[in-house]
Short mmCIF file of C-alpha atoms in Angstrom, two decimals:
data_model
loop_
_atom_site.label_atom_id
_atom_site.label_comp_id
_atom_site.label_asym_id
_atom_site.label_seq_id
_atom_site.Cartn_x
_atom_site.Cartn_y
_atom_site.Cartn_z
CA UNK A 1124 29.00 -19.27 -8.95
CA UNK A 1125 27.82 -15.90 -9.65
CA UNK A 1126 25.12 -16.42 -7.36
CA UNK A 1127 26.58 -17.95 -5.22
CA UNK A 1128 29.02 -14.67 -4.93
CA UNK A 1129 26.63 -12.40 -3.92
CA UNK A 1130 25.03 -14.84 -1.38
CA UNK A 1131 28.51 -14.59 0.50
CA UNK A 1132 28.97 -10.66 -0.17
CA UNK A 1133 25.44 -10.81 1.52
CA UNK A 1134 26.39 -12.71 4.46
CA UNK A 1135 29.02 -10.44 4.91
CA UNK A 1136 28.43 -7.43 4.65
CA UNK A 1137 24.36 -7.30 4.21
CA UNK A 1138 23.82 -9.60 7.68
CA UNK A 1139 25.44 -7.30 9.70
CA UNK A 1140 24.20 -4.39 8.69
CA UNK A 1141 20.75 -6.32 9.36
CA UNK A 1142 22.17 -6.96 13.15
CA UNK A 1143 22.87 -3.11 13.60
CA UNK A 1144 19.98 -1.58 12.26
CA UNK A 1145 17.92 -4.87 13.91
CA UNK A 1146 19.74 -3.54 17.44
CA UNK A 1147 18.36 0.47 16.83
CA UNK A 1148 14.85 -0.63 16.58
CA UNK A 1149 14.50 -2.57 19.14
CA UNK A 1150 16.38 0.54 21.49
CA UNK A 1151 13.93 3.04 19.54
CA UNK A 1152 10.93 0.86 20.63
CA UNK A 1153 12.07 0.51 24.17
CA UNK A 1154 12.80 4.32 24.38
CA UNK A 1155 8.82 4.45 23.86
CA UNK A 1156 7.93 1.35 26.21
CA UNK A 1157 9.68 2.82 28.47
CA UNK A 1158 8.89 6.34 28.30
CA UNK A 1159 11.84 7.93 27.73
CA UNK A 1160 10.69 8.97 24.74
CA UNK A 1161 7.11 10.15 24.48
CA UNK A 1162 4.25 9.33 22.70
CA UNK A 1163 1.03 12.07 22.13
CA UNK A 1164 -2.55 11.79 22.52
CA UNK A 1165 -5.12 13.18 20.37
CA UNK A 1166 -8.44 14.55 21.62
CA UNK A 1167 -9.94 13.00 18.47
CA UNK A 1168 -9.62 9.18 16.84
CA UNK A 1169 -6.35 8.61 14.95
CA UNK A 1170 -6.23 5.10 13.19
CA UNK A 1171 -2.76 3.89 11.82
CA UNK A 1172 -2.58 1.87 8.92
CA UNK A 1173 1.50 0.73 8.29
CA UNK A 1174 3.31 -3.04 8.03
CA UNK A 1175 5.93 -4.19 8.94
CA UNK A 1176 8.14 -4.69 6.79
CA UNK A 1177 8.89 -2.39 3.61
CA UNK A 1178 6.86 -2.37 0.70
CA UNK A 1179 3.51 -4.40 -1.14
CA UNK A 1180 1.32 -5.36 1.64
CA UNK A 1181 -1.20 -3.60 0.74
CA UNK A 1182 -1.16 -0.61 3.02
CA UNK A 1183 -2.91 1.58 1.10
CA UNK A 1184 -5.74 -0.05 -0.47
CA UNK A 1185 -6.52 -1.55 2.79
CA UNK A 1186 -6.83 2.50 4.05
CA UNK A 1187 -8.90 3.68 1.21
CA UNK A 1188 -10.88 0.31 2.32
CA UNK A 1189 -11.34 2.16 6.05
CA UNK A 1190 -11.62 5.36 4.24
CA UNK A 1191 -14.66 4.25 2.18
CA UNK A 1192 -16.40 2.43 5.53
CA UNK A 1193 -16.13 5.44 7.59
CA UNK A 1194 -16.07 8.43 5.32
CA UNK A 1195 -20.20 8.42 5.77
CA UNK A 1196 -20.07 8.31 9.49
CA UNK A 1197 -16.89 10.86 9.98
CA UNK A 1198 -15.18 13.43 8.63
CA UNK A 1199 -12.48 12.18 7.62
CA UNK A 1200 -8.64 13.95 7.48
CA UNK A 1201 -5.91 11.44 5.35
CA UNK A 1202 -2.59 11.93 6.18
CA UNK A 1203 0.80 10.34 4.46
CA UNK A 1204 4.11 10.88 4.27
CA UNK A 1205 3.83 11.15 0.54
CA UNK A 1206 6.83 9.05 -0.25
CA UNK A 1207 9.01 10.50 -3.13
CA UNK A 1208 7.51 13.94 -3.13
CA UNK A 1209 9.64 16.35 -4.56
CA UNK A 1210 8.43 18.79 -1.63
CA UNK A 1211 9.23 19.49 2.02
CA UNK A 1212 6.73 20.12 4.84
CA UNK A 1213 3.20 19.90 5.62
CA UNK A 1214 1.49 20.60 1.97
CA UNK A 1215 -2.65 20.62 2.05
CA UNK A 1216 -3.31 18.35 -1.06
CA UNK A 1217 -6.05 20.49 -3.57
CA UNK A 1218 -7.23 19.57 -7.37
CA UNK A 1219 -4.48 21.75 -8.65
CA UNK A 1220 -1.70 19.06 -6.62
CA UNK A 1221 -0.01 16.32 -8.57
CA UNK A 1222 1.77 13.26 -7.87
CA UNK A 1223 5.12 15.71 -7.75
CA UNK A 1224 3.48 17.78 -5.09
CA UNK A 1225 2.04 15.13 -2.90
CA UNK A 1226 3.11 11.82 -3.88
CA UNK A 1227 1.53 9.33 -6.17
CA UNK A 1228 -0.01 7.04 -3.74
CA UNK A 1229 -2.05 10.27 -1.61
CA UNK A 1230 -3.02 11.37 -5.45
CA UNK A 1231 -5.03 8.68 -6.10
CA UNK A 1232 -6.87 8.88 -2.71
CA UNK A 1233 -7.83 12.03 -3.14
CA UNK A 1234 -8.94 11.92 -6.45
CA UNK A 1235 -11.08 8.91 -5.52
CA UNK A 1236 -12.84 10.43 -2.43
CA UNK A 1237 -12.71 13.80 -4.35
CA UNK A 1238 -15.09 15.88 -1.74
CA UNK A 1239 -15.30 12.81 0.84
CA UNK A 1240 -12.32 13.49 2.72
CA UNK A 1241 -9.54 15.98 3.24
CA UNK A 1242 -5.50 14.72 2.61
CA UNK A 1243 -2.45 16.41 3.55
CA UNK A 1244 1.02 15.23 3.72
CA UNK A 1245 3.53 15.54 6.28
CA UNK A 1246 7.53 13.72 7.79
CA UNK A 1247 6.23 14.90 10.82
CA UNK A 1248 2.99 13.67 11.80
CA UNK A 1249 2.08 15.50 14.72
CA UNK A 1250 2.81 18.63 13.20
CA UNK A 1251 0.51 17.29 10.04
CA UNK A 1252 -2.28 16.48 12.42
CA UNK A 1253 -2.60 19.73 14.20
CA UNK A 1254 -2.32 21.97 10.96
CA UNK A 1255 -5.12 19.61 9.40
CA UNK A 1256 -7.03 21.07 12.66
CA UNK A 1257 -5.94 24.39 12.39
CA UNK A 1258 -7.62 24.20 9.36
CA UNK A 1259 -10.61 22.14 9.49
CA UNK A 1260 -12.03 22.58 12.86
CA UNK A 1261 -14.90 20.02 12.64
CA UNK A 1262 -13.12 17.23 11.44
CA UNK A 1263 -13.13 13.77 13.97
CA UNK A 1264 -11.46 11.26 12.24
CA UNK A 1265 -7.61 11.16 11.93
CA UNK A 1266 -5.99 8.04 9.29
CA UNK A 1267 -2.72 7.92 8.88
CA UNK A 1268 -1.75 5.83 6.03
CA UNK A 1269 2.52 4.04 6.48
CA UNK A 1270 3.07 5.17 10.07
CA UNK A 1271 3.24 2.20 12.03
CA UNK A 1272 6.76 3.30 13.31
CA UNK A 1273 6.48 6.50 13.89
CA UNK A 1274 5.68 6.38 17.75
CA UNK A 1275 5.32 9.95 18.00
CA UNK A 1276 1.40 9.82 17.37
CA UNK A 1277 -0.25 6.89 20.43
CA UNK A 1278 -2.95 5.75 17.58
CA UNK A 1279 -6.38 4.72 18.97
CA UNK A 1280 -6.84 1.81 16.40
CA UNK A 1281 -3.50 0.24 15.22
CA UNK A 1282 -3.92 -1.76 11.92
CA UNK A 1283 -0.67 -3.85 10.79
CA UNK A 1284 -0.87 -5.49 7.06
CA UNK A 1285 1.52 -8.23 6.25
CA UNK A 1286 1.28 -10.06 3.08
CA UNK A 1287 0.23 -13.75 2.99
CA UNK A 1288 3.12 -15.15 0.81
CA UNK A 1289 5.68 -12.73 3.24
CA UNK A 1290 5.46 -13.32 6.66
CA UNK A 1291 7.34 -11.44 9.17
CA UNK A 1292 8.14 -13.65 11.34
CA UNK A 1293 11.02 -15.71 9.45
CA UNK A 1294 12.19 -12.46 7.82
CA UNK A 1295 15.23 -10.44 8.65
CA UNK A 1296 16.00 -6.66 9.42
CA UNK A 1297 16.85 -4.76 6.52
CA UNK A 1298 18.85 -4.32 4.74
CA UNK A 1299 19.87 -8.60 4.63
CA UNK A 1300 15.60 -8.92 5.04
CA UNK A 1301 12.45 -6.71 4.52
CA UNK A 1302 11.70 -5.57 7.45
CA UNK A 1303 11.37 -2.44 8.85
CA UNK A 1304 10.75 -3.19 12.37
CA UNK A 1305 10.26 -6.31 14.78
CA UNK A 1306 8.37 -9.15 14.70
CA UNK A 1307 7.71 -8.66 18.44
CA UNK A 1308 6.05 -5.01 17.57
CA UNK A 1309 2.92 -6.82 16.34
CA UNK A 1310 2.50 -6.75 19.97
CA UNK A 1311 1.13 -3.04 19.66
CA UNK A 1312 -1.76 -3.62 16.77
CA UNK A 1313 -5.72 -3.32 17.21
CA UNK A 1314 -5.60 -5.32 14.31
CA UNK A 1315 -3.76 -7.72 11.76
CA UNK A 1316 -4.67 -8.41 8.06
CA UNK A 1317 -2.90 -11.22 6.49
CA UNK A 1318 -3.69 -9.84 2.34
CA UNK A 1319 -3.49 -11.27 -0.74
CA UNK A 1320 -4.45 -14.79 0.48
CA UNK A 1321 -4.95 -17.69 -1.88
CA UNK A 1322 -8.01 -19.42 -1.06
CA UNK A 1323 -7.88 -20.44 2.13
CA UNK A 1324 -9.59 -23.49 4.38
CA UNK A 1325 -9.79 -23.90 7.92
CA UNK A 1326 -6.44 -25.18 8.92
CA UNK A 1327 -4.81 -21.94 6.60
CA UNK A 1328 -6.28 -19.96 9.34
CA UNK A 1329 -5.20 -21.64 12.34
CA UNK A 1330 -1.89 -22.67 11.38
CA UNK A 1331 -1.42 -17.96 10.68
CA UNK A 1332 -3.01 -17.61 13.50
CA UNK A 1333 -0.51 -20.24 15.36
CA UNK A 1334 2.67 -18.57 13.31
CA UNK A 1335 1.40 -14.71 14.71
CA UNK A 1336 0.45 -15.77 18.21
CA UNK A 1337 -1.40 -12.84 18.69
CA UNK A 1338 -3.24 -11.70 21.68
CA UNK A 1339 -6.73 -12.32 23.13
CA UNK A 1340 -7.61 -8.69 22.85
CA UNK A 1341 -5.81 -8.34 18.86
CA UNK A 1342 -8.19 -9.43 15.99
CA UNK A 1343 -7.14 -10.88 13.10
CA UNK A 1344 -8.53 -10.58 9.42
CA UNK A 1345 -7.42 -12.37 6.11
CA UNK A 1346 -8.09 -10.32 3.09
CA UNK A 1347 -7.39 -11.07 -1.44
CA UNK A 1348 -7.11 -8.56 -4.00
CA UNK A 1349 -10.29 -8.48 -6.61
CA UNK A 1350 -9.44 -7.02 -9.86
CA UNK A 1351 -11.64 -4.85 -10.95
CA UNK A 1352 -12.34 -4.29 -15.55
CA UNK A 1353 -9.78 -2.04 -17.40
CA UNK A 1354 -9.52 1.50 -17.66
CA UNK A 1355 -8.17 3.37 -20.05
CA UNK A 1356 -5.20 5.78 -18.18
CA UNK A 1357 -6.11 8.51 -21.09
CA UNK A 1358 -10.25 8.23 -21.36
CA UNK A 1359 -10.11 11.26 -23.70
CA UNK A 1360 -8.31 8.95 -26.83
CA UNK A 1361 -9.45 5.51 -25.87
CA UNK A 1362 -12.65 5.08 -27.95
CA UNK A 1363 -12.61 1.09 -27.10
CA UNK A 1364 -11.43 -0.93 -23.31
CA UNK A 1365 -11.30 -4.18 -23.90
CA UNK A 1366 -12.35 -7.02 -21.50
CA UNK A 1367 -9.35 -9.18 -19.98
CA UNK A 1368 -11.95 -11.55 -21.08
CA UNK A 1369 -12.38 -11.54 -24.49
CA UNK A 1370 -8.65 -11.22 -25.19
CA UNK A 1371 -7.25 -14.84 -27.68
CA UNK A 1372 -4.39 -15.68 -27.96
CA UNK A 1373 -3.39 -13.73 -30.86
CA UNK A 1374 -3.40 -9.85 -28.21
CA UNK A 1375 -0.87 -9.30 -26.75
CA UNK A 1376 0.21 -6.92 -23.15
CA UNK A 1377 2.57 -5.46 -22.35
CA UNK A 1378 2.68 -5.30 -18.31
CA UNK A 1379 4.11 -1.95 -17.02
CA UNK A 1380 4.31 -2.08 -13.33
CA UNK A 1381 6.54 -0.09 -10.68
CA UNK A 1382 5.27 -1.50 -7.54
CA UNK A 1383 7.17 -3.75 -4.37
CA UNK A 1384 5.57 -6.95 -5.24
CA UNK A 1385 4.33 -7.14 -9.01
CA UNK A 1386 4.04 -10.97 -9.10
CA UNK A 1387 0.01 -11.08 -8.37
CA UNK A 1388 -0.58 -8.58 -10.97
CA UNK A 1389 1.68 -10.48 -13.55
CA UNK A 1390 -0.09 -13.57 -12.54
CA UNK A 1391 -3.63 -12.36 -12.85
CA UNK A 1392 -2.84 -11.34 -16.16
CA UNK A 1393 -1.07 -14.45 -17.91
CA UNK A 1394 -4.52 -16.35 -15.75
CA UNK A 1395 -5.98 -14.77 -19.11
CA UNK A 1396 -5.56 -16.27 -22.94
CA UNK A 1397 -3.23 -12.85 -24.71
CA UNK A 1398 1.10 -13.17 -24.62
CA UNK A 1399 2.38 -11.53 -21.98
CA UNK A 1400 5.24 -9.57 -21.85
CA UNK A 1401 6.55 -8.18 -18.26
CA UNK A 1402 8.75 -4.41 -17.94
CA UNK A 1403 9.54 -4.12 -14.67
CA UNK A 1404 10.60 -0.25 -12.25
CA UNK A 1405 11.19 0.23 -8.63
CA UNK A 1406 8.34 0.75 -6.17
CA UNK A 1407 7.47 4.32 -6.51
CA UNK A 1408 9.51 4.53 -10.18
CA UNK A 1409 8.92 8.33 -11.64
CA UNK A 1410 9.25 7.43 -15.17
CA UNK A 1411 11.87 9.71 -17.06
CA UNK A 1412 11.52 10.22 -20.67
CA UNK A 1413 14.27 7.19 -21.60
CA UNK A 1414 12.03 4.70 -19.80
CA UNK A 1415 9.25 6.11 -21.62
CA UNK A 1416 11.36 5.08 -25.41
CA UNK A 1417 11.93 2.36 -23.72
CA UNK A 1418 8.12 1.14 -23.04
CA UNK A 1419 7.79 2.41 -26.59
CA UNK A 1420 9.88 0.00 -27.85
CA UNK A 1421 8.74 -3.05 -26.24
CA UNK A 1422 5.37 -2.39 -27.19
CA UNK A 1423 6.08 -1.65 -30.98
CA UNK A 1424 7.84 -5.01 -30.71
CA UNK A 1425 4.27 -6.63 -29.89
CA UNK A 1426 2.68 -8.86 -32.35
CA UNK A 1427 0.64 -6.40 -34.42
CA UNK A 1428 -1.65 -9.09 -35.62
CA UNK A 1429 -4.82 -8.56 -33.09
CA UNK A 1430 -5.40 -6.28 -30.31
CA UNK A 1431 -1.93 -5.34 -28.78
CA UNK A 1432 -2.20 -3.15 -25.10
CA UNK A 1433 0.08 -1.41 -22.63
CA UNK A 1434 -1.79 -2.43 -19.46
CA UNK A 1435 -0.70 -1.15 -15.93
CA UNK A 1436 -1.65 -0.63 -11.76
CA UNK A 1437 -3.48 1.72 -10.60
CA UNK A 1438 -1.12 3.44 -8.95
CA UNK A 1439 1.42 3.51 -11.59
CA UNK A 1440 -1.49 4.60 -13.73
CA UNK A 1441 -1.46 7.67 -12.03
CA UNK A 1442 2.41 8.22 -12.58
CA UNK A 1443 1.56 7.89 -16.26
CA UNK A 1444 -1.36 10.57 -16.43
CA UNK A 1445 0.45 13.48 -15.48
CA UNK A 1446 3.95 12.91 -16.89
CA UNK A 1447 4.36 15.27 -19.87
CA UNK A 1448 6.59 12.85 -21.63
CA UNK A 1449 4.41 10.72 -22.00
CA UNK A 1450 3.94 9.38 -25.82
CA UNK A 1451 1.32 10.81 -27.74
CA UNK A 1452 0.99 7.70 -29.94
CA UNK A 1453 0.51 5.36 -26.84
CA UNK A 1454 -2.46 7.13 -24.55
CA UNK A 1455 -5.20 5.68 -26.43
CA UNK A 1456 -3.46 1.96 -25.47
CA UNK A 1457 -2.45 2.09 -21.87
CA UNK A 1458 -4.68 0.68 -19.60
CA UNK A 1459 -5.22 0.12 -15.89
CA UNK A 1460 -6.51 -2.75 -13.69
CA UNK A 1461 -8.46 -1.46 -10.62
CA UNK A 1462 -8.27 -3.28 -7.15
CA UNK A 1463 -10.37 -3.43 -4.66
CA UNK A 1464 -9.79 -5.35 -1.34
CA UNK A 1465 -12.26 -8.39 0.01
CA UNK A 1466 -12.09 -9.58 3.12
CA UNK A 1467 -11.63 -14.05 3.34
CA UNK A 1468 -14.72 -15.95 4.61
CA UNK A 1469 -17.53 -13.13 5.24
CA UNK A 1470 -14.92 -10.80 7.65
CA UNK A 1471 -15.71 -7.88 6.30
CA UNK A 1472 -18.95 -7.24 8.45
CA UNK A 1473 -16.76 -8.44 11.25
CA UNK A 1474 -13.80 -6.03 10.27
CA UNK A 1475 -16.06 -2.67 9.69
CA UNK A 1476 -17.96 -3.61 12.83
CA UNK A 1477 -14.90 -4.06 14.63
CA UNK A 1478 -13.43 -1.02 13.95
CA UNK A 1479 -16.83 0.82 14.67
CA UNK A 1480 -17.17 -0.66 17.92
CA UNK A 1481 -13.24 0.30 18.83
CA UNK A 1482 -14.04 4.24 17.38
CA UNK A 1483 -17.06 4.02 19.53
CA UNK A 1484 -15.62 2.57 22.96
CA UNK A 1485 -13.07 5.44 22.65
CA UNK A 1486 -15.87 8.30 21.79
CA UNK A 1487 -17.68 6.74 25.53
CA UNK A 1488 -14.72 7.03 27.10
CA UNK A 1489 -14.13 10.83 25.77
CA UNK A 1490 -16.95 12.01 26.89
#
């Protein structure tokens, strides 16, 4: 009964708001398409990575993958909005930056590629690019994380990520659905990556391709996550890091996440023998003391007859490691599992080659 009442309220309240929101998005896009609002080009390549729906499509891991492939060939700067940071305006990342200063995902990326890239956050991407180039005049490639809707920048390459199990062609606009941009906006993309794919056969590829109905000039790729070995969130406190394959049915895991879609991560943990309990918080959740008290309480309720541990995501680990309230007693037993993007059906070489080809065409056109 409660579920039926909730659905009725959603239809009466959220659907009309969704229609208005969708109309506003359509009108804004048309203003840019018609030239009534101007997009700005830059004299160095700009790669934009984004999505059509909110959260959970894998933008940042794919941004990291692109950085890993191009940082050796270009002087790369990454610019992000810095979602849920406590600062405003342009902030240049440094070794003294915290997730509160620049956001959890930019902080993770900066430290992962320390010394190999420049990174900043700014709500105004045009201003952010200008400031980065003033500070570092030798930059010759800018990558914008989560900026597909920031149409004031005219990108050289647009990469759109979408989740295999949440395709945008049947979704609705916020707040009734998850779309923040229209499905038609996919036509602006240079490359489309369908992420978190299961094992696929040729028919699966063809069905997705037909659903998306891309232009012949657009490139379609499929990717999966590969999970690495567990790492300690607080290495100075951990003397032993178990392998997932070593866990038994007597072992217990408390899975703690603050990401948009934790289901694939939880499913991965449950593919092993250990018992798994789950606490899920909202995406980019800022862990307060009462949250950590809850985690400690749930951890202490796990069976202590064998090993017990807290396992979290790489993004959440960043927030825990920088949290002054994190309980000292739990620092030796909390671990994270890093993820790596892998392209399906041997597409890795094709994706990287397409990126290089697009960048090379731009370079030739400007010289």
